[in-house]
mmCIF file of C-alpha atoms in Angstrom:
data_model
loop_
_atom_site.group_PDB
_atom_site.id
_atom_site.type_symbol
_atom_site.label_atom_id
_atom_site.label_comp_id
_atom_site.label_asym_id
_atom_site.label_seq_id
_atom_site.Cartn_x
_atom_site.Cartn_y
_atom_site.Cartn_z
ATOM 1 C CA UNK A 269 59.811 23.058 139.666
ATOM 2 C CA UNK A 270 56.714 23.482 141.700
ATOM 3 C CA UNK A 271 55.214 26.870 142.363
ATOM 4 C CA UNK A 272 56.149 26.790 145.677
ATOM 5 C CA UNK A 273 58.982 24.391 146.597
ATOM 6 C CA UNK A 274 60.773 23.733 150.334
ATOM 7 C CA UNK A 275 62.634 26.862 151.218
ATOM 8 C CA UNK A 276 64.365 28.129 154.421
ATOM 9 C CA UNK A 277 63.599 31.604 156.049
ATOM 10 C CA UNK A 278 65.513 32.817 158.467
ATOM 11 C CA UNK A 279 64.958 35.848 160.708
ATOM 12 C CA UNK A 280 65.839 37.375 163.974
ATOM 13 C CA UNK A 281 63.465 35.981 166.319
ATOM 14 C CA UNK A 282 62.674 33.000 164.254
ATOM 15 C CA UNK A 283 63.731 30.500 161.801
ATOM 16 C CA UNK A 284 61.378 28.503 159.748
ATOM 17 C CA UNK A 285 62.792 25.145 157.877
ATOM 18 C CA UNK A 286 60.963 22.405 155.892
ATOM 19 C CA UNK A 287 59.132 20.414 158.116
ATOM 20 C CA UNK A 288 60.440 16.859 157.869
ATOM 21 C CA UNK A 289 59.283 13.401 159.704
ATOM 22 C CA UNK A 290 62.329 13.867 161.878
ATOM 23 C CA UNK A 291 60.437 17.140 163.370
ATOM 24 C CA UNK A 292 57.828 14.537 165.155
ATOM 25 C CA UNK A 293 59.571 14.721 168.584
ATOM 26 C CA UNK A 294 60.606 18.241 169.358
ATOM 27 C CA UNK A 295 56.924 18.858 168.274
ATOM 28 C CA UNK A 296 55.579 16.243 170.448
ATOM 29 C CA UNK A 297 57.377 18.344 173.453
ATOM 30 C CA UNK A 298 56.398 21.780 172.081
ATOM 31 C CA UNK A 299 52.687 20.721 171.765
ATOM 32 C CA UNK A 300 52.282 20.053 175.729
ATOM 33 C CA UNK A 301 53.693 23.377 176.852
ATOM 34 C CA UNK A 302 50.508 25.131 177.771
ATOM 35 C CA UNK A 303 48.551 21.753 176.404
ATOM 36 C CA UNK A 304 47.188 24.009 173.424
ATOM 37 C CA UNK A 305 45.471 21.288 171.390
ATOM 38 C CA UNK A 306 42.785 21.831 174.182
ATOM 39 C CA UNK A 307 41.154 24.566 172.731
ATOM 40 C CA UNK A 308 37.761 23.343 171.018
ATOM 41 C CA UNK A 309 38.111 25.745 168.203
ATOM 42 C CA UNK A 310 41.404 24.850 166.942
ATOM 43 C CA UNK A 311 42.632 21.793 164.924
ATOM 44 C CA UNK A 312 46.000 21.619 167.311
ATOM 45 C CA UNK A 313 47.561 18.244 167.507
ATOM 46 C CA UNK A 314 46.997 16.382 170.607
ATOM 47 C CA UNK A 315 50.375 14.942 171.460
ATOM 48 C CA UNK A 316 49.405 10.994 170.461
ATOM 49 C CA UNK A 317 48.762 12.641 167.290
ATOM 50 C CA UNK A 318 52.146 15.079 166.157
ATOM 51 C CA UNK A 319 53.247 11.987 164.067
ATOM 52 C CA UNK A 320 49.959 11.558 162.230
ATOM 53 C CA UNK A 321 50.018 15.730 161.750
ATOM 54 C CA UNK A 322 52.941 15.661 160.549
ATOM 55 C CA UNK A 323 52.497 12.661 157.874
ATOM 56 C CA UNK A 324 49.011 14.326 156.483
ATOM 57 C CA UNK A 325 51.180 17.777 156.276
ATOM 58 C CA UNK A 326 53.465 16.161 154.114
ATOM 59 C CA UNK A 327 51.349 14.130 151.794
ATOM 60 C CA UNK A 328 49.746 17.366 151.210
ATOM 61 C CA UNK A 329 53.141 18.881 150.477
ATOM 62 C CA UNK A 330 53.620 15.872 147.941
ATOM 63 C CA UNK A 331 49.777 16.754 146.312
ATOM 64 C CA UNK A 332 51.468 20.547 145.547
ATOM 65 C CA UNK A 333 48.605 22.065 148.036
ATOM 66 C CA UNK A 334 50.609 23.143 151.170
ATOM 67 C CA UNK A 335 53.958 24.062 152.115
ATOM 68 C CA UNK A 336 54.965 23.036 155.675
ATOM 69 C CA UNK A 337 57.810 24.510 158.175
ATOM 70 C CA UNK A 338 58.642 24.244 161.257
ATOM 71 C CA UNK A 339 59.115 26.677 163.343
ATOM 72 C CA UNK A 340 62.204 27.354 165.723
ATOM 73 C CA UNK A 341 62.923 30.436 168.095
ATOM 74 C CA UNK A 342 66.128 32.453 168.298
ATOM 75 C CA UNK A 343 67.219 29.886 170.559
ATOM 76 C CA UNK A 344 67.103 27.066 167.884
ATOM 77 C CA UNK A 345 63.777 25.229 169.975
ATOM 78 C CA UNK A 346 60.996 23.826 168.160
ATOM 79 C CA UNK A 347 58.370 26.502 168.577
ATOM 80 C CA UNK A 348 55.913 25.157 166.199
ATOM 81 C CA UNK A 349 54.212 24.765 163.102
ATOM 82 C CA UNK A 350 53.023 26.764 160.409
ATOM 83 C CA UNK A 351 52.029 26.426 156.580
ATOM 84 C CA UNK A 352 51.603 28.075 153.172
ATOM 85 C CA UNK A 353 48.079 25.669 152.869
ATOM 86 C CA UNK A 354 45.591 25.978 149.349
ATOM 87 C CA UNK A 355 48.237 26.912 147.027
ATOM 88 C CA UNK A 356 46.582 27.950 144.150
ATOM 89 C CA UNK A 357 49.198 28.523 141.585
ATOM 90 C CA UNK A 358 47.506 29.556 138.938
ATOM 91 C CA UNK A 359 45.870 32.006 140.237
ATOM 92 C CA UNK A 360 48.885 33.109 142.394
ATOM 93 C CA UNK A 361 47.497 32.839 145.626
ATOM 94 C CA UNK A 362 48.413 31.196 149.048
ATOM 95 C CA UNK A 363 46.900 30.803 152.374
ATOM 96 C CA UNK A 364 48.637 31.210 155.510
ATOM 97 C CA UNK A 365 47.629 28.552 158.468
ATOM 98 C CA UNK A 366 47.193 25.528 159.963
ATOM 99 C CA UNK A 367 49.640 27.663 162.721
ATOM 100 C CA UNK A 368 50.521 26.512 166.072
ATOM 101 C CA UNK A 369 53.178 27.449 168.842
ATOM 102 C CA UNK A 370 53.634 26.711 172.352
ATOM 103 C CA UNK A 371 52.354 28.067 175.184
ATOM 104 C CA UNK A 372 55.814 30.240 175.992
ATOM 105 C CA UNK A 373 56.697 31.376 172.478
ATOM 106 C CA UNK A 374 53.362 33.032 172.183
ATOM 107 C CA UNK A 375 52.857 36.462 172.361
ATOM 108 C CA UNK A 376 56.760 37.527 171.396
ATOM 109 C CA UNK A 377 58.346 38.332 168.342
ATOM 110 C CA UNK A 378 58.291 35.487 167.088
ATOM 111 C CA UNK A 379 54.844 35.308 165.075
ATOM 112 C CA UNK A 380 55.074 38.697 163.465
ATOM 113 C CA UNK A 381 58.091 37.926 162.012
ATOM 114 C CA UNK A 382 57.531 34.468 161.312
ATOM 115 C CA UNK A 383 55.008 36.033 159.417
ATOM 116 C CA UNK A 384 56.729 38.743 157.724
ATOM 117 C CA UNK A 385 59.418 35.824 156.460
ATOM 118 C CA UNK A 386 56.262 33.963 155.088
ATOM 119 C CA UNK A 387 54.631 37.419 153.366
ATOM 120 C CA UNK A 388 57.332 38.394 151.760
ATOM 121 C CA UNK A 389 58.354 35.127 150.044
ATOM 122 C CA UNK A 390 54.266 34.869 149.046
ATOM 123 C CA UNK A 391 54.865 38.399 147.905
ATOM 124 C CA UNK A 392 58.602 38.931 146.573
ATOM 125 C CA UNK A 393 59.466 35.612 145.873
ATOM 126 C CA UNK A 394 56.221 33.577 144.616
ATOM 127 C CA UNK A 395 54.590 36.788 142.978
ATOM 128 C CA UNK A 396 51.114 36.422 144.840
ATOM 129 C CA UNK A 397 48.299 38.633 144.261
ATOM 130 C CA UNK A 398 46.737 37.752 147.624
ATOM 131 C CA UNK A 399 47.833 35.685 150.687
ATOM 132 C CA UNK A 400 44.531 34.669 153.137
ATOM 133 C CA UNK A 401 44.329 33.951 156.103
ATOM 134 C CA UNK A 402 41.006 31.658 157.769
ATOM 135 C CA UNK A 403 40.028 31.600 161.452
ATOM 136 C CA UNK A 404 37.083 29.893 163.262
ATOM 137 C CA UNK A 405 34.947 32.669 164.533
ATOM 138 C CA UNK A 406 35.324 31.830 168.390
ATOM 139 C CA UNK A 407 39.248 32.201 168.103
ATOM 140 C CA UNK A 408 39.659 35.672 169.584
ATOM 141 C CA UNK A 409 43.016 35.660 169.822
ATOM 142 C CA UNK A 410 43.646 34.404 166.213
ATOM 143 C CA UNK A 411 41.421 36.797 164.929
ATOM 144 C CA UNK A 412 43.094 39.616 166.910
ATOM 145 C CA UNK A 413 46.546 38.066 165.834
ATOM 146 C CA UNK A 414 45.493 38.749 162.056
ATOM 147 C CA UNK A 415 43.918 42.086 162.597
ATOM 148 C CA UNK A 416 47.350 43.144 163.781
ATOM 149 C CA UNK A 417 49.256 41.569 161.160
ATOM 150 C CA UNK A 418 47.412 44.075 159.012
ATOM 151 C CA UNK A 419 45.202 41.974 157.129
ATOM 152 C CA UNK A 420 41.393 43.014 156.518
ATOM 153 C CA UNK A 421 38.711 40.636 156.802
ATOM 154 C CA UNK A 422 36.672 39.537 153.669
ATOM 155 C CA UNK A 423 33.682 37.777 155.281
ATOM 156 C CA UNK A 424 32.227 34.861 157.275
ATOM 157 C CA UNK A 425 32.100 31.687 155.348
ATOM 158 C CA UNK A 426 28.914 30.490 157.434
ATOM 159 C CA UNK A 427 28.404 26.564 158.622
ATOM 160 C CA UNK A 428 31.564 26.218 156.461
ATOM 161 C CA UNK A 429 32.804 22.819 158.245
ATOM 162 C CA UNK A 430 31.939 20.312 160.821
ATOM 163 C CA UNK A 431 34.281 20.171 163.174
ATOM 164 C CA UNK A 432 35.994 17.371 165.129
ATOM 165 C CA UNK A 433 32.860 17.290 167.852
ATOM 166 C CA UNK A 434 30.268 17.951 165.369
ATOM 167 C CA UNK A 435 30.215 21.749 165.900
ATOM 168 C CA UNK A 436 29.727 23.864 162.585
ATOM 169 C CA UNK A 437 32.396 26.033 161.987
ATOM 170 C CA UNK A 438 32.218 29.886 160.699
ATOM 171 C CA UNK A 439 35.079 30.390 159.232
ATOM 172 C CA UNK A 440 36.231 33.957 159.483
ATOM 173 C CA UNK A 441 38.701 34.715 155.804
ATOM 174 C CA UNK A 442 40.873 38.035 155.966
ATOM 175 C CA UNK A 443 43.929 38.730 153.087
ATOM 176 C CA UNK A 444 46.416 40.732 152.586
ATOM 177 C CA UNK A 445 47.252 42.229 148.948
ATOM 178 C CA UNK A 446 49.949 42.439 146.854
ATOM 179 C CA UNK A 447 49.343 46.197 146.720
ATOM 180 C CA UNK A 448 48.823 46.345 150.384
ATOM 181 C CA UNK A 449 52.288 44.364 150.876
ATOM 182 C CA UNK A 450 54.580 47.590 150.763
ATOM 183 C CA UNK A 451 53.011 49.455 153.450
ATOM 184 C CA UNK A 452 51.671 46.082 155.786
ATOM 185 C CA UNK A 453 55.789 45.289 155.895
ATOM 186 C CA UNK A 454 56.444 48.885 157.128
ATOM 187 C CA UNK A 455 54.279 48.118 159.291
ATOM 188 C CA UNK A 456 55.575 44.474 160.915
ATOM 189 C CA UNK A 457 58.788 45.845 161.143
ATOM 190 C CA UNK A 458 58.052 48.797 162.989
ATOM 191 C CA UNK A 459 56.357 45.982 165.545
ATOM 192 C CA UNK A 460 59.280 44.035 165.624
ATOM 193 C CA UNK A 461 61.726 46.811 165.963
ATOM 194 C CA UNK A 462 59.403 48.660 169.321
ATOM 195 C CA UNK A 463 60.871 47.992 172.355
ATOM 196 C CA UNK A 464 58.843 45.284 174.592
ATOM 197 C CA UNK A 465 57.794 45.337 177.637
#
């Protein structure tokens, strides 16, 4: 059994499954609402290359370094993507990323409890010490999207990679504790349970 093997979460906003080769085109769709991939600071897929996404995803899967899901509102559409990425099992530890929805699922319920599903299998289930997250340091929104999760940042990794158009990357790395789990979940369910506007 491998530290982290396929598993299904369910929630109330949001459901994430095993991402599977069969996912290819409901994400192909989900990728052009709001044409995301555009963003120069993010590794989205551009919609000629959801297949190709996809197949590296799972060959990493198959390597024991990343856990892939897709993602699927509380209407049952393909939303997005998301992974448990750098599994480090001995050392207990997991990063959350490589995280992508369309344009229209954004900014709803269904990230903080996408990630509350993924924290507390890290946490409850897996027995991590730490989960991370990693941003580039232009992504604003990411970086705010973190903050609110309730994570604290650790640093800048400076010049850490070269991106796709020969940019350097700083990568911005925040985590989340296993002691800190307790009162972060408090606190993502008190988001998810505030009325919205």
């Amino acid at each position: 059994m491998a530290f982290a093997d396929p598993v299904t979460l369910h929630g109330q906003h949001v459901l994430l499954e095993p991402l599977v080769h069969a996912h290819a085109t409901e994400a192909h769709a989900a990728v052009q609402d709001g044409e995301i991939w555009k963003h120069w600071y993010t590794a989205i897929p551009a919609p000629d290359q959801v297949e190709a996404e996809i197949v590296r995803r799972l060959e990493l899967q198959a390597r024991g370094s990343m856990l892939p899901f897709a993602v699927r509102d509380a209407q049952g559409r393909f939303a997005g993507m998301t992974t448990y990425m750098n599994i480090d099992a001995a050392h207990r530890r997991v990063e959350i990323g490589s995280t992508w929805y369309r344009a229209s699922a954004q900014r709803s319920g269904l990230n903080t409890e996408a990630k509350l599903l993924l924290l507390g299998h890290a946490f409850e289930r897996l027995q991590c010490v730490a989960v991370e997250f990693r941003t580039h340091w232009f992504n604003f929104q990411s970086r705010a999207a973190i903050t609110r999760l309730g994570a604290k940042q650790d640093g800048v990794l400076r010049n850490h990679q070269i991106a796709p158009n020969g940019t350097l990357r700083d990568t911005v790395v925040f985590s989340i504790l296993q002691s800190e789990w307790p009162t972060v979940q408090a606190h993502l369910r008190y988001q998810l349970d505030k009325p919205r506007a």
